[in-house]
PDB file of C-alpha atoms in Angstrom:
ATOM      1  CA  MET A   1     -75.787  11.612 -43.084  1.00 63.00           C
ATOM      2  CA  ASP A   2     -78.572  13.087 -45.190  1.00 91.00           C
ATOM      3  CA  TRP A   3     -78.397  16.924 -45.868  1.00 96.00           C
ATOM      4  CA  LEU A   4     -82.064  17.399 -45.097  1.00 95.00           C
ATOM      5  CA  HIS A   5     -83.854  14.613 -43.410  1.00 93.00           C
ATOM      6  CA  ASP A   6     -81.209  14.287 -40.567  1.00 94.00           C
ATOM      7  CA  TYR A   7     -82.257  17.848 -39.475  1.00 96.00           C
ATOM      8  CA  GLU A   8     -86.013  17.780 -39.921  1.00 96.00           C
ATOM      9  CA  ASP A   9     -86.685  17.787 -36.157  1.00 96.00           C
ATOM     10  CA  GLU A  10     -84.350  20.782 -35.716  1.00 97.00           C
ATOM     11  CA  LEU A  11     -86.042  22.629 -38.580  1.00 97.00           C
ATOM     12  CA  ARG A  12     -89.454  22.192 -37.025  1.00 97.00           C
ATOM     13  CA  LEU A  13     -88.048  23.898 -34.042  1.00 98.00           C
ATOM     14  CA  VAL A  14     -86.569  26.674 -36.078  1.00 98.00           C
ATOM     15  CA  PHE A  15     -89.919  27.464 -37.669  1.00 97.00           C
ATOM     16  CA  GLN A  16     -91.672  27.245 -34.370  1.00 97.00           C
ATOM     17  CA  GLU A  17     -89.400  29.680 -32.828  1.00 98.00           C
ATOM     18  CA  SER A  18     -89.664  32.104 -35.844  1.00 98.00           C
ATOM     19  CA  CYS A  19     -93.457  31.918 -35.560  1.00 98.00           C
ATOM     20  CA  THR A  20     -93.227  32.734 -31.815  1.00 98.00           C
ATOM     21  CA  VAL A  21     -91.110  35.820 -32.367  1.00 98.00           C
ATOM     22  CA  ILE A  22     -93.259  37.117 -35.305  1.00 98.00           C
ATOM     23  CA  SER A  23     -96.404  36.585 -33.417  1.00 98.00           C
ATOM     24  CA  ALA A  24     -95.225  39.143 -30.960  1.00 98.00           C
ATOM     25  CA  PHE A  25     -94.991  41.838 -33.630  1.00 98.00           C
ATOM     26  CA  PRO A  26     -97.569  44.633 -33.460  1.00 97.00           C
ATOM     27  CA  GLU A  27    -100.596  44.006 -35.242  1.00 95.00           C
ATOM     28  CA  PRO A  28    -101.177  43.808 -38.173  1.00 95.00           C
ATOM     29  CA  LEU A  29     -97.570  43.179 -38.761  1.00 96.00           C
ATOM     30  CA  ASN A  30     -97.665  39.929 -36.925  1.00 97.00           C
ATOM     31  CA  ALA A  31    -100.351  38.544 -39.202  1.00 97.00           C
ATOM     32  CA  GLN A  32     -98.550  39.807 -42.288  1.00 95.00           C
ATOM     33  CA  GLY A  33     -95.205  38.335 -41.024  1.00 97.00           C
ATOM     34  CA  LEU A  34     -96.757  34.925 -40.271  1.00 97.00           C
ATOM     35  CA  SER A  35     -98.356  34.855 -43.730  1.00 96.00           C
ATOM     36  CA  TYR A  36     -94.990  35.749 -45.269  1.00 95.00           C
ATOM     37  CA  LEU A  37     -93.180  33.075 -43.345  1.00 97.00           C
ATOM     38  CA  ASP A  38     -95.631  30.500 -44.264  1.00 96.00           C
ATOM     39  CA  GLN A  39     -94.667  31.029 -47.873  1.00 95.00           C
ATOM     40  CA  PHE A  40     -91.263  29.788 -47.115  1.00 95.00           C
ATOM     41  CA  ASN A  41     -92.148  27.152 -44.446  1.00 94.00           C
ATOM     42  CA  VAL A  42     -90.246  23.860 -45.549  1.00 92.00           C
ATOM     43  CA  PHE A  43     -93.042  21.770 -44.097  1.00 92.00           C
ATOM     44  CA  ARG A  44     -95.878  23.319 -46.122  1.00 91.00           C
ATOM     45  CA  ALA A  45     -96.778  21.785 -49.497  1.00 90.00           C
ATOM     46  CA  GLY A  46     -96.241  24.286 -52.265  1.00 90.00           C
ATOM     47  CA  SER A  47     -93.899  26.523 -50.279  1.00 92.00           C
ATOM     48  CA  HIS A  48     -90.595  28.063 -51.625  1.00 92.00           C
ATOM     49  CA  LYS A  49     -87.924  25.914 -50.229  1.00 90.00           C
ATOM     50  CA  ASN A  50     -84.864  27.974 -49.454  1.00 94.00           C
ATOM     51  CA  TYR A  51     -82.925  24.943 -47.902  1.00 96.00           C
ATOM     52  CA  ILE A  52     -79.422  26.385 -48.011  1.00 97.00           C
ATOM     53  CA  CYS A  53     -80.628  29.344 -45.847  1.00 97.00           C
ATOM     54  CA  TYR A  54     -82.311  27.148 -43.176  1.00 95.00           C
ATOM     55  CA  LEU A  55     -79.618  24.404 -43.103  1.00 98.00           C
ATOM     56  CA  LEU A  56     -76.262  25.906 -43.748  1.00 98.00           C
ATOM     57  CA  PRO A  57     -75.717  26.490 -39.977  1.00 98.00           C
ATOM     58  CA  PHE A  58     -76.418  22.684 -39.333  1.00 98.00           C
ATOM     59  CA  TRP A  59     -74.046  21.786 -42.233  1.00 98.00           C
ATOM     60  CA  LEU A  60     -71.306  23.744 -40.475  1.00 98.00           C
ATOM     61  CA  GLN A  61     -72.080  22.485 -37.048  1.00 97.00           C
ATOM     62  CA  ASP A  62     -69.732  19.634 -36.692  1.00 96.00           C
ATOM     63  CA  ARG A  63     -66.898  21.255 -38.662  1.00 96.00           C
ATOM     64  CA  CYS A  64     -67.073  24.280 -36.331  1.00 98.00           C
ATOM     65  CA  GLY A  65     -68.039  22.553 -33.049  1.00 97.00           C
ATOM     66  CA  LEU A  66     -71.129  24.643 -32.608  1.00 97.00           C
ATOM     67  CA  SER A  67     -73.614  23.761 -29.936  1.00 97.00           C
ATOM     68  CA  ILE A  68     -77.098  22.534 -30.859  1.00 97.00           C
ATOM     69  CA  PRO A  69     -78.875  25.460 -29.213  1.00 97.00           C
ATOM     70  CA  LEU A  70     -76.428  28.001 -30.974  1.00 98.00           C
ATOM     71  CA  THR A  71     -76.868  26.263 -34.451  1.00 98.00           C
ATOM     72  CA  ARG A  72     -80.543  26.467 -34.078  1.00 98.00           C
ATOM     73  CA  GLN A  73     -80.538  30.208 -33.201  1.00 97.00           C
ATOM     74  CA  MET A  74     -78.361  30.967 -36.111  1.00 98.00           C
ATOM     75  CA  SER A  75     -80.817  29.238 -38.385  1.00 98.00           C
ATOM     76  CA  VAL A  76     -83.566  31.301 -36.840  1.00 98.00           C
ATOM     77  CA  GLY A  77     -81.510  34.390 -37.514  1.00 97.00           C
ATOM     78  CA  ASN A  78     -81.049  33.342 -41.099  1.00 97.00           C
ATOM     79  CA  VAL A  79     -84.946  32.897 -41.549  1.00 97.00           C
ATOM     80  CA  PHE A  80     -85.445  36.581 -40.457  1.00 98.00           C
ATOM     81  CA  PHE A  81     -82.571  37.743 -42.702  1.00 97.00           C
ATOM     82  CA  MET A  82     -83.984  35.771 -45.512  1.00 96.00           C
ATOM     83  CA  LEU A  83     -87.502  37.189 -45.252  1.00 97.00           C
ATOM     84  CA  TYR A  84     -85.997  40.639 -44.856  1.00 97.00           C
ATOM     85  CA  PHE A  85     -84.037  40.417 -48.172  1.00 96.00           C
ATOM     86  CA  PHE A  86     -86.909  38.657 -50.028  1.00 94.00           C
ATOM     87  CA  LEU A  87     -89.142  41.573 -49.004  1.00 94.00           C
ATOM     88  CA  GLN A  88     -86.597  43.924 -50.600  1.00 92.00           C
ATOM     89  CA  ASP A  89     -86.557  41.709 -53.805  1.00 89.00           C
ATOM     90  CA  ASP A  90     -90.524  41.629 -53.872  1.00 86.00           C
ATOM     91  CA  LEU A  91     -90.402  45.443 -53.714  1.00 87.00           C
ATOM     92  CA  MET A  92     -88.065  45.832 -56.578  1.00 84.00           C
ATOM     93  CA  ASP A  93     -89.672  43.109 -58.817  1.00 77.00           C
ATOM     94  CA  SER A  94     -93.383  43.351 -58.144  1.00 71.00           C
ATOM     95  CA  ASN A  95     -95.940  46.003 -58.910  1.00 68.00           C
ATOM     96  CA  GLU A  96     -98.495  44.591 -56.291  1.00 69.00           C
ATOM     97  CA  LEU A  97     -96.475  45.034 -53.138  1.00 71.00           C
ATOM     98  CA  SER A  98     -96.355  48.440 -51.689  1.00 79.00           C
ATOM     99  CA  ALA A  99     -93.587  49.927 -49.574  1.00 83.00           C
ATOM    100  CA  VAL A 100     -96.181  50.798 -47.002  1.00 84.00           C
ATOM    101  CA  GLN A 101     -96.878  47.015 -46.663  1.00 81.00           C
ATOM    102  CA  ALA A 102     -93.346  45.725 -46.865  1.00 89.00           C
ATOM    103  CA  LEU A 103     -90.882  48.140 -45.187  1.00 93.00           C
ATOM    104  CA  PRO A 104     -92.304  48.177 -41.496  1.00 95.00           C
ATOM    105  CA  LEU A 105     -92.243  44.305 -41.511  1.00 96.00           C
ATOM    106  CA  ALA A 106     -88.831  44.125 -43.066  1.00 96.00           C
ATOM    107  CA  ASN A 107     -87.287  46.468 -40.451  1.00 96.00           C
ATOM    108  CA  LEU A 108     -88.768  44.406 -37.720  1.00 98.00           C
ATOM    109  CA  LEU A 109     -87.276  41.255 -39.179  1.00 98.00           C
ATOM    110  CA  TYR A 110     -83.946  42.961 -39.680  1.00 98.00           C
ATOM    111  CA  VAL A 111     -83.915  43.818 -35.922  1.00 98.00           C
ATOM    112  CA  GLU A 112     -84.658  40.233 -34.969  1.00 98.00           C
ATOM    113  CA  PHE A 113     -81.645  39.092 -36.912  1.00 98.00           C
ATOM    114  CA  LEU A 114     -79.485  41.602 -35.198  1.00 97.00           C
ATOM    115  CA  ASN A 115     -80.884  40.598 -31.804  1.00 97.00           C
ATOM    116  CA  ILE A 116     -79.494  37.042 -32.459  1.00 97.00           C
ATOM    117  CA  TYR A 117     -76.045  37.918 -34.055  1.00 96.00           C
ATOM    118  CA  ARG A 118     -75.182  41.094 -32.103  1.00 97.00           C
ATOM    119  CA  PRO A 119     -74.682  39.269 -28.780  1.00 96.00           C
ATOM    120  CA  LEU A 120     -72.199  36.739 -30.503  1.00 97.00           C
ATOM    121  CA  PHE A 121     -69.856  39.471 -31.669  1.00 97.00           C
ATOM    122  CA  PRO A 122     -68.575  42.530 -30.108  1.00 96.00           C
ATOM    123  CA  ALA A 123     -68.589  45.786 -31.893  1.00 96.00           C
ATOM    124  CA  ASP A 124     -64.930  45.546 -32.790  1.00 97.00           C
ATOM    125  CA  SER A 125     -65.162  41.976 -34.120  1.00 98.00           C
ATOM    126  CA  PRO A 126     -64.284  41.596 -37.783  1.00 98.00           C
ATOM    127  CA  PHE A 127     -67.734  39.914 -38.301  1.00 98.00           C
ATOM    128  CA  TRP A 128     -69.150  43.398 -38.760  1.00 98.00           C
ATOM    129  CA  SER A 129     -66.708  44.230 -41.447  1.00 98.00           C
ATOM    130  CA  TYR A 130     -67.760  41.160 -43.410  1.00 98.00           C
ATOM    131  CA  PHE A 131     -71.345  42.091 -42.569  1.00 98.00           C
ATOM    132  CA  GLY A 132     -70.895  45.433 -44.406  1.00 98.00           C
ATOM    133  CA  ARG A 133     -68.985  43.793 -47.326  1.00 98.00           C
ATOM    134  CA  TYR A 134     -71.765  41.243 -47.938  1.00 98.00           C
ATOM    135  CA  ILE A 135     -74.426  43.824 -47.938  1.00 97.00           C
ATOM    136  CA  SER A 136     -72.510  46.014 -50.353  1.00 98.00           C
ATOM    137  CA  GLU A 137     -71.990  43.041 -52.666  1.00 98.00           C
ATOM    138  CA  TRP A 138     -75.759  42.380 -52.576  1.00 97.00           C
ATOM    139  CA  ALA A 139     -76.552  46.005 -53.309  1.00 96.00           C
ATOM    140  CA  ASP A 140     -74.153  46.170 -56.180  1.00 95.00           C
ATOM    141  CA  SER A 141     -75.414  42.903 -57.719  1.00 95.00           C
ATOM    142  CA  VAL A 142     -79.088  43.647 -57.661  1.00 92.00           C
ATOM    143  CA  SER A 143     -78.694  47.212 -58.705  1.00 91.00           C
ATOM    144  CA  GLY A 144     -76.551  46.375 -61.842  1.00 89.00           C
ATOM    145  CA  GLU A 145     -78.068  42.998 -62.812  1.00 83.00           C
ATOM    146  CA  ALA A 146     -80.271  44.238 -65.631  1.00 74.00           C
ATOM    147  CA  GLY A 147     -77.500  45.774 -67.661  1.00 83.00           C
ATOM    148  CA  GLY A 148     -74.487  43.782 -66.569  1.00 87.00           C
ATOM    149  CA  ASP A 149     -75.293  40.330 -68.238  1.00 92.00           C
ATOM    150  CA  TYR A 150     -73.496  38.731 -65.271  1.00 95.00           C
ATOM    151  CA  PHE A 151     -73.828  35.110 -66.579  1.00 95.00           C
ATOM    152  CA  LEU A 152     -71.702  35.836 -69.592  1.00 93.00           C
ATOM    153  CA  ARG A 153     -69.399  38.569 -68.100  1.00 93.00           C
ATOM    154  CA  ASP A 154     -69.120  38.154 -64.404  1.00 95.00           C
ATOM    155  CA  ARG A 155     -70.725  35.132 -62.736  1.00 96.00           C
ATOM    156  CA  LEU A 156     -69.387  35.951 -59.298  1.00 97.00           C
ATOM    157  CA  ARG A 157     -71.876  38.831 -59.155  1.00 96.00           C
ATOM    158  CA  ILE A 158     -74.721  36.338 -59.656  1.00 96.00           C
ATOM    159  CA  SER A 159     -73.785  34.637 -56.380  1.00 97.00           C
ATOM    160  CA  HIS A 160     -73.505  38.178 -54.785  1.00 97.00           C
ATOM    161  CA  LYS A 161     -77.331  38.407 -55.075  1.00 95.00           C
ATOM    162  CA  ALA A 162     -77.231  36.184 -52.038  1.00 97.00           C
ATOM    163  CA  SER A 163     -74.096  37.390 -50.483  1.00 97.00           C
ATOM    164  CA  PRO A 164     -75.635  37.825 -46.973  1.00 97.00           C
ATOM    165  CA  LEU A 165     -75.950  34.093 -46.618  1.00 97.00           C
ATOM    166  CA  LYS A 166     -72.105  34.022 -46.333  1.00 98.00           C
ATOM    167  CA  LEU A 167     -72.519  35.621 -42.861  1.00 98.00           C
ATOM    168  CA  THR A 168     -73.439  32.082 -41.685  1.00 97.00           C
ATOM    169  CA  SER A 169     -70.173  30.467 -42.593  1.00 98.00           C
ATOM    170  CA  THR A 170     -68.116  33.595 -41.623  1.00 98.00           C
ATOM    171  CA  ALA A 171     -69.823  33.646 -38.098  1.00 98.00           C
ATOM    172  CA  ALA A 172     -69.350  29.842 -37.604  1.00 98.00           C
ATOM    173  CA  LEU A 173     -65.693  30.093 -38.638  1.00 98.00           C
ATOM    174  CA  LEU A 174     -64.918  33.091 -36.449  1.00 98.00           C
ATOM    175  CA  LEU A 175     -66.707  31.547 -33.364  1.00 98.00           C
ATOM    176  CA  SER A 176     -64.490  28.432 -33.875  1.00 98.00           C
ATOM    177  CA  ASP A 177     -61.213  30.403 -34.420  1.00 98.00           C
ATOM    178  CA  GLN A 178     -60.883  29.168 -37.991  1.00 98.00           C
ATOM    179  CA  SER A 179     -60.944  32.688 -39.700  1.00 98.00           C
ATOM    180  CA  HIS A 180     -58.300  31.520 -42.137  1.00 98.00           C
ATOM    181  CA  LEU A 181     -60.853  29.340 -43.884  1.00 98.00           C
ATOM    182  CA  ILE A 182     -63.337  32.141 -44.372  1.00 98.00           C
ATOM    183  CA  THR A 183     -62.270  33.042 -48.022  1.00 98.00           C
ATOM    184  CA  GLU A 184     -62.403  29.294 -48.994  1.00 98.00           C
ATOM    185  CA  ALA A 185     -65.875  28.964 -47.486  1.00 98.00           C
ATOM    186  CA  GLU A 186     -66.916  32.036 -49.402  1.00 98.00           C
ATOM    187  CA  GLU A 187     -65.757  30.577 -52.691  1.00 98.00           C
ATOM    188  CA  MET A 188     -67.549  27.292 -52.160  1.00 98.00           C
ATOM    189  CA  ILE A 189     -70.769  29.191 -51.246  1.00 98.00           C
ATOM    190  CA  HIS A 190     -70.370  31.284 -54.362  1.00 98.00           C
ATOM    191  CA  GLY A 191     -70.326  28.062 -56.519  1.00 98.00           C
ATOM    192  CA  VAL A 192     -73.362  26.573 -54.871  1.00 98.00           C
ATOM    193  CA  LEU A 193     -75.335  29.863 -55.084  1.00 98.00           C
ATOM    194  CA  LEU A 194     -74.671  30.199 -58.907  1.00 98.00           C
ATOM    195  CA  THR A 195     -76.039  26.807 -59.536  1.00 98.00           C
ATOM    196  CA  LEU A 196     -78.911  27.485 -57.407  1.00 97.00           C
ATOM    197  CA  GLN A 197     -79.675  30.565 -59.379  1.00 97.00           C
ATOM    198  CA  MET A 198     -79.239  28.680 -62.592  1.00 97.00           C
ATOM    199  CA  LEU A 199     -81.742  26.067 -61.606  1.00 97.00           C
ATOM    200  CA  ASP A 200     -84.197  28.777 -60.393  1.00 96.00           C
ATOM    201  CA  ASP A 201     -83.831  30.708 -63.803  1.00 97.00           C
ATOM    202  CA  TYR A 202     -84.591  27.560 -65.739  1.00 97.00           C
ATOM    203  CA  GLU A 203     -87.834  27.193 -63.810  1.00 95.00           C
ATOM    204  CA  ASP A 204     -88.697  30.737 -64.177  1.00 95.00           C
ATOM    205  CA  TRP A 205     -87.526  31.632 -67.661  1.00 96.00           C
ATOM    206  CA  GLU A 206     -90.964  32.052 -69.146  1.00 96.00           C
ATOM    207  CA  GLN A 207     -92.101  34.433 -66.517  1.00 94.00           C
ATOM    208  CA  ASP A 208     -88.769  36.266 -66.474  1.00 94.00           C
ATOM    209  CA  LEU A 209     -88.997  36.665 -70.297  1.00 96.00           C
ATOM    210  CA  GLU A 210     -92.559  38.009 -69.915  1.00 94.00           C
ATOM    211  CA  GLU A 211     -91.655  40.463 -67.284  1.00 89.00           C
ATOM    212  CA  GLY A 212     -88.117  41.473 -68.680  1.00 90.00           C
ATOM    213  CA  ASN A 213     -86.172  40.196 -65.644  1.00 90.00           C
ATOM    214  CA  TYR A 214     -82.581  39.089 -65.922  1.00 93.00           C
ATOM    215  CA  ASN A 215     -82.241  35.271 -66.269  1.00 96.00           C
ATOM    216  CA  CYS A 216     -79.150  33.205 -66.821  1.00 96.00           C
ATOM    217  CA  LEU A 217     -80.675  30.870 -69.217  1.00 97.00           C
ATOM    218  CA  LEU A 218     -82.159  33.626 -71.273  1.00 96.00           C
ATOM    219  CA  SER A 219     -78.701  35.237 -71.285  1.00 94.00           C
ATOM    220  CA  LEU A 220     -77.174  32.083 -72.759  1.00 95.00           C
ATOM    221  CA  ALA A 221     -80.065  31.743 -75.318  1.00 95.00           C
ATOM    222  CA  ARG A 222     -79.561  35.272 -76.348  1.00 92.00           C
ATOM    223  CA  CYS A 223     -75.844  34.659 -76.899  1.00 89.00           C
ATOM    224  CA  HIS A 224     -76.509  31.734 -79.099  1.00 85.00           C
ATOM    225  CA  GLY A 225     -79.259  33.397 -81.179  1.00 74.00           C
ATOM    226  CA  GLU A 226     -78.630  33.720 -84.804  1.00 62.00           C
ATOM    227  CA  ASP A 227     -79.686  37.441 -85.091  1.00 64.00           C
ATOM    228  CA  GLU A 228     -77.811  39.347 -82.464  1.00 64.00           C
ATOM    229  CA  GLY A 229     -79.755  42.220 -81.077  1.00 69.00           C
ATOM    230  CA  VAL A 230     -83.127  40.650 -81.989  1.00 80.00           C
ATOM    231  CA  PRO A 231     -85.383  40.307 -78.835  1.00 89.00           C
ATOM    232  CA  LEU A 232     -85.943  36.854 -77.529  1.00 93.00           C
ATOM    233  CA  THR A 233     -89.367  35.290 -78.026  1.00 95.00           C
ATOM    234  CA  LYS A 234     -90.780  32.309 -76.095  1.00 95.00           C
ATOM    235  CA  SER A 235     -90.526  30.357 -79.486  1.00 94.00           C
ATOM    236  CA  SER A 236     -86.858  31.194 -79.846  1.00 94.00           C
ATOM    237  CA  VAL A 237     -85.956  30.197 -76.396  1.00 96.00           C
ATOM    238  CA  LYS A 238     -87.901  26.942 -76.790  1.00 94.00           C
ATOM    239  CA  ASP A 239     -85.765  26.243 -79.894  1.00 93.00           C
ATOM    240  CA  PHE A 240     -82.611  26.981 -78.020  1.00 94.00           C
ATOM    241  CA  ILE A 241     -83.706  24.617 -75.210  1.00 94.00           C
ATOM    242  CA  PHE A 242     -85.510  21.718 -76.979  1.00 90.00           C
ATOM    243  CA  THR A 243     -84.013  21.750 -80.573  1.00 89.00           C
ATOM    244  CA  ASN A 244     -80.433  23.074 -80.032  1.00 91.00           C
ATOM    245  CA  GLY A 245     -79.474  21.316 -76.854  1.00 92.00           C
ATOM    246  CA  GLY A 246     -79.288  24.445 -74.916  1.00 94.00           C
ATOM    247  CA  LEU A 247     -80.131  23.001 -71.595  1.00 95.00           C
ATOM    248  CA  ALA A 248     -77.348  20.330 -71.944  1.00 94.00           C
ATOM    249  CA  SER A 249     -74.759  23.216 -72.256  1.00 93.00           C
ATOM    250  CA  TYR A 250     -76.379  24.968 -69.327  1.00 96.00           C
ATOM    251  CA  ALA A 251     -76.250  21.921 -67.234  1.00 96.00           C
ATOM    252  CA  GLY A 252     -72.582  21.334 -68.177  1.00 96.00           C
ATOM    253  CA  THR A 253     -71.797  24.565 -66.398  1.00 96.00           C
ATOM    254  CA  ALA A 254     -73.246  23.376 -63.277  1.00 97.00           C
ATOM    255  CA  LEU A 255     -71.277  20.178 -63.540  1.00 97.00           C
ATOM    256  CA  VAL A 256     -68.159  22.131 -63.813  1.00 97.00           C
ATOM    257  CA  ASN A 257     -69.127  24.040 -60.703  1.00 97.00           C
ATOM    258  CA  HIS A 258     -69.279  20.720 -58.786  1.00 97.00           C
ATOM    259  CA  SER A 259     -65.933  19.610 -59.870  1.00 97.00           C
ATOM    260  CA  THR A 260     -64.500  22.887 -58.723  1.00 97.00           C
ATOM    261  CA  LEU A 261     -66.208  22.503 -55.319  1.00 97.00           C
ATOM    262  CA  GLU A 262     -64.892  19.060 -54.900  1.00 97.00           C
ATOM    263  CA  ALA A 263     -61.263  20.437 -55.315  1.00 97.00           C
ATOM    264  CA  PHE A 264     -61.510  22.679 -52.117  1.00 97.00           C
ATOM    265  CA  THR A 265     -59.696  21.439 -49.148  1.00 96.00           C
ATOM    266  CA  LEU A 266     -62.495  22.632 -46.683  1.00 96.00           C
ATOM    267  CA  GLU A 267     -64.700  19.533 -46.118  1.00 95.00           C
ATOM    268  CA  LEU A 268     -68.327  20.494 -46.052  1.00 97.00           C
ATOM    269  CA  PRO A 269     -69.982  17.166 -47.222  1.00 97.00           C
ATOM    270  CA  HIS A 270     -73.547  18.132 -46.730  1.00 97.00           C
ATOM    271  CA  LEU A 271     -72.953  21.378 -48.855  1.00 98.00           C
ATOM    272  CA  LEU A 272     -71.479  19.166 -51.568  1.00 97.00           C
ATOM    273  CA  SER A 273     -74.352  16.792 -51.448  1.00 97.00           C
ATOM    274  CA  PHE A 274     -76.923  19.667 -51.710  1.00 97.00           C
ATOM    275  CA  HIS A 275     -75.067  21.004 -54.727  1.00 98.00           C
ATOM    276  CA  GLN A 276     -75.038  17.548 -56.381  1.00 97.00           C
ATOM    277  CA  VAL A 277     -78.815  17.365 -56.146  1.00 97.00           C
ATOM    278  CA  LEU A 278     -79.055  20.649 -57.981  1.00 97.00           C
ATOM    279  CA  VAL A 279     -76.700  19.551 -60.654  1.00 98.00           C
ATOM    280  CA  LYS A 280     -78.418  16.209 -61.149  1.00 97.00           C
ATOM    281  CA  ASN A 281     -81.757  17.985 -61.447  1.00 96.00           C
ATOM    282  CA  LEU A 282     -80.525  20.028 -64.268  1.00 96.00           C
ATOM    283  CA  GLN A 283     -78.794  17.072 -65.746  1.00 96.00           C
ATOM    284  CA  HIS A 284     -81.907  14.931 -65.650  1.00 96.00           C
ATOM    285  CA  MET A 285     -84.051  17.679 -67.241  1.00 95.00           C
ATOM    286  CA  ALA A 286     -81.462  18.131 -70.124  1.00 94.00           C
ATOM    287  CA  ALA A 287     -81.328  14.262 -70.681  1.00 94.00           C
ATOM    288  CA  ALA A 288     -85.087  13.957 -70.683  1.00 92.00           C
ATOM    289  CA  ILE A 289     -85.321  16.574 -73.378  1.00 90.00           C
ATOM    290  CA  GLU A 290     -82.517  14.827 -75.421  1.00 86.00           C
ATOM    291  CA  ALA A 291     -84.333  11.503 -74.998  1.00 86.00           C
ATOM    292  CA  GLU A 292     -87.621  13.009 -76.225  1.00 82.00           C
ATOM    293  CA  LYS A 293     -85.832  14.436 -79.274  1.00 80.00           C
ATOM    294  CA  GLN A 294     -84.367  11.145 -80.196  1.00 78.00           C
ATOM    295  CA  LEU A 295     -87.802   9.507 -79.926  1.00 74.00           C
ATOM    296  CA  LEU A 296     -89.369  12.084 -82.279  1.00 73.00           C
ATOM    297  CA  GLN A 297     -86.486  11.726 -84.624  1.00 72.00           C
ATOM    298  CA  SER A 298     -86.896   7.988 -84.785  1.00 67.00           C
ATOM    299  CA  GLY A 299     -90.359   8.249 -86.173  1.00 62.00           C
ATOM    300  CA  GLY A 300     -93.887   8.637 -85.061  1.00 58.00           C
ATOM    301  CA  LEU A 301     -94.704   4.936 -84.392  1.00 50.00           C
ATOM    302  CA  ASN A 302     -91.723   4.488 -82.157  1.00 58.00           C
ATOM    303  CA  TYR A 303     -92.706   7.612 -80.304  1.00 52.00           C
ATOM    304  CA  TRP A 304     -96.263   6.478 -79.913  1.00 51.00           C
ATOM    305  CA  LEU A 305     -95.124   3.002 -78.711  1.00 50.00           C
ATOM    306  CA  THR A 306     -92.773   4.320 -76.106  1.00 55.00           C
ATOM    307  CA  LYS A 307     -95.406   6.867 -74.755  1.00 55.00           C
ATOM    308  CA  ASN A 308     -98.006   4.036 -74.485  1.00 56.00           C
ATOM    309  CA  MET A 309     -96.150   0.869 -73.454  1.00 52.00           C
ATOM    310  CA  ASN A 310     -97.510   1.078 -70.048  1.00 53.00           C
ATOM    311  CA  ILE A 311    -101.186   1.020 -71.150  1.00 52.00           C
ATOM    312  CA  LEU A 312    -100.931  -1.662 -73.808  1.00 47.00           C
TER     313      LEU A 312
END
């Protein structure tokens, strides 16, 4: 089974249901909410694709014996929770978004998430203890990221930036009386979230460098710099990536993550397949850089011929 395409019909229903709920918000929050949702709609070209958020309930469906309607509702709940936390991130990272714009919408989205998950678990369920812990992990991670240099010192806290996602696996395992697997599921998701953040950070390193945001790749580049304490520049980071093989080392960390995931006894094949795609993306980019470098080193004529063979 394919980790994405086998669930496209279900995902359409998930986004339709999400649109229906948000459309019922008071004006103008409904229009704002629909516009924000559209930025993450997997079926819209150019949108931000947060596949693991939408699809994790479906990847757990067979392992946990969840019904299709319940799985779909959990995915809808994840969409609301995702938007809620992304609004928090936008408020922390952007100078353009105001609290007056973001907080009312964020709170409505949070309530809709609760409306889906609250009927599934009574007040004394351990689910709510996990809920509190995951929120605390998220708060600790995002508040200490700038000075903590997590990629070099504590990579688990990088994964904690998306800790609320673990509510999906914890809920599914509690509902299927498999609470003994919660810790293992958490550790697997940590590994995937780390690689996902690494890939995002490669794609965003120039913007993050300009804005002063923490970035895993920039952390590695700073560590390998010749002059410790000297601020990174775009030129020095490019030297690290394109001249010194920095991306190959970076991709190697993701490959180690995959080997660790394969060693777990909990079988979540779609999660593994998704992670393998992330790893291959990093590896392909690193290999392309190395191939380009070899062509340049072999001489100008060889480089020109290789680049222009298709048009000769």
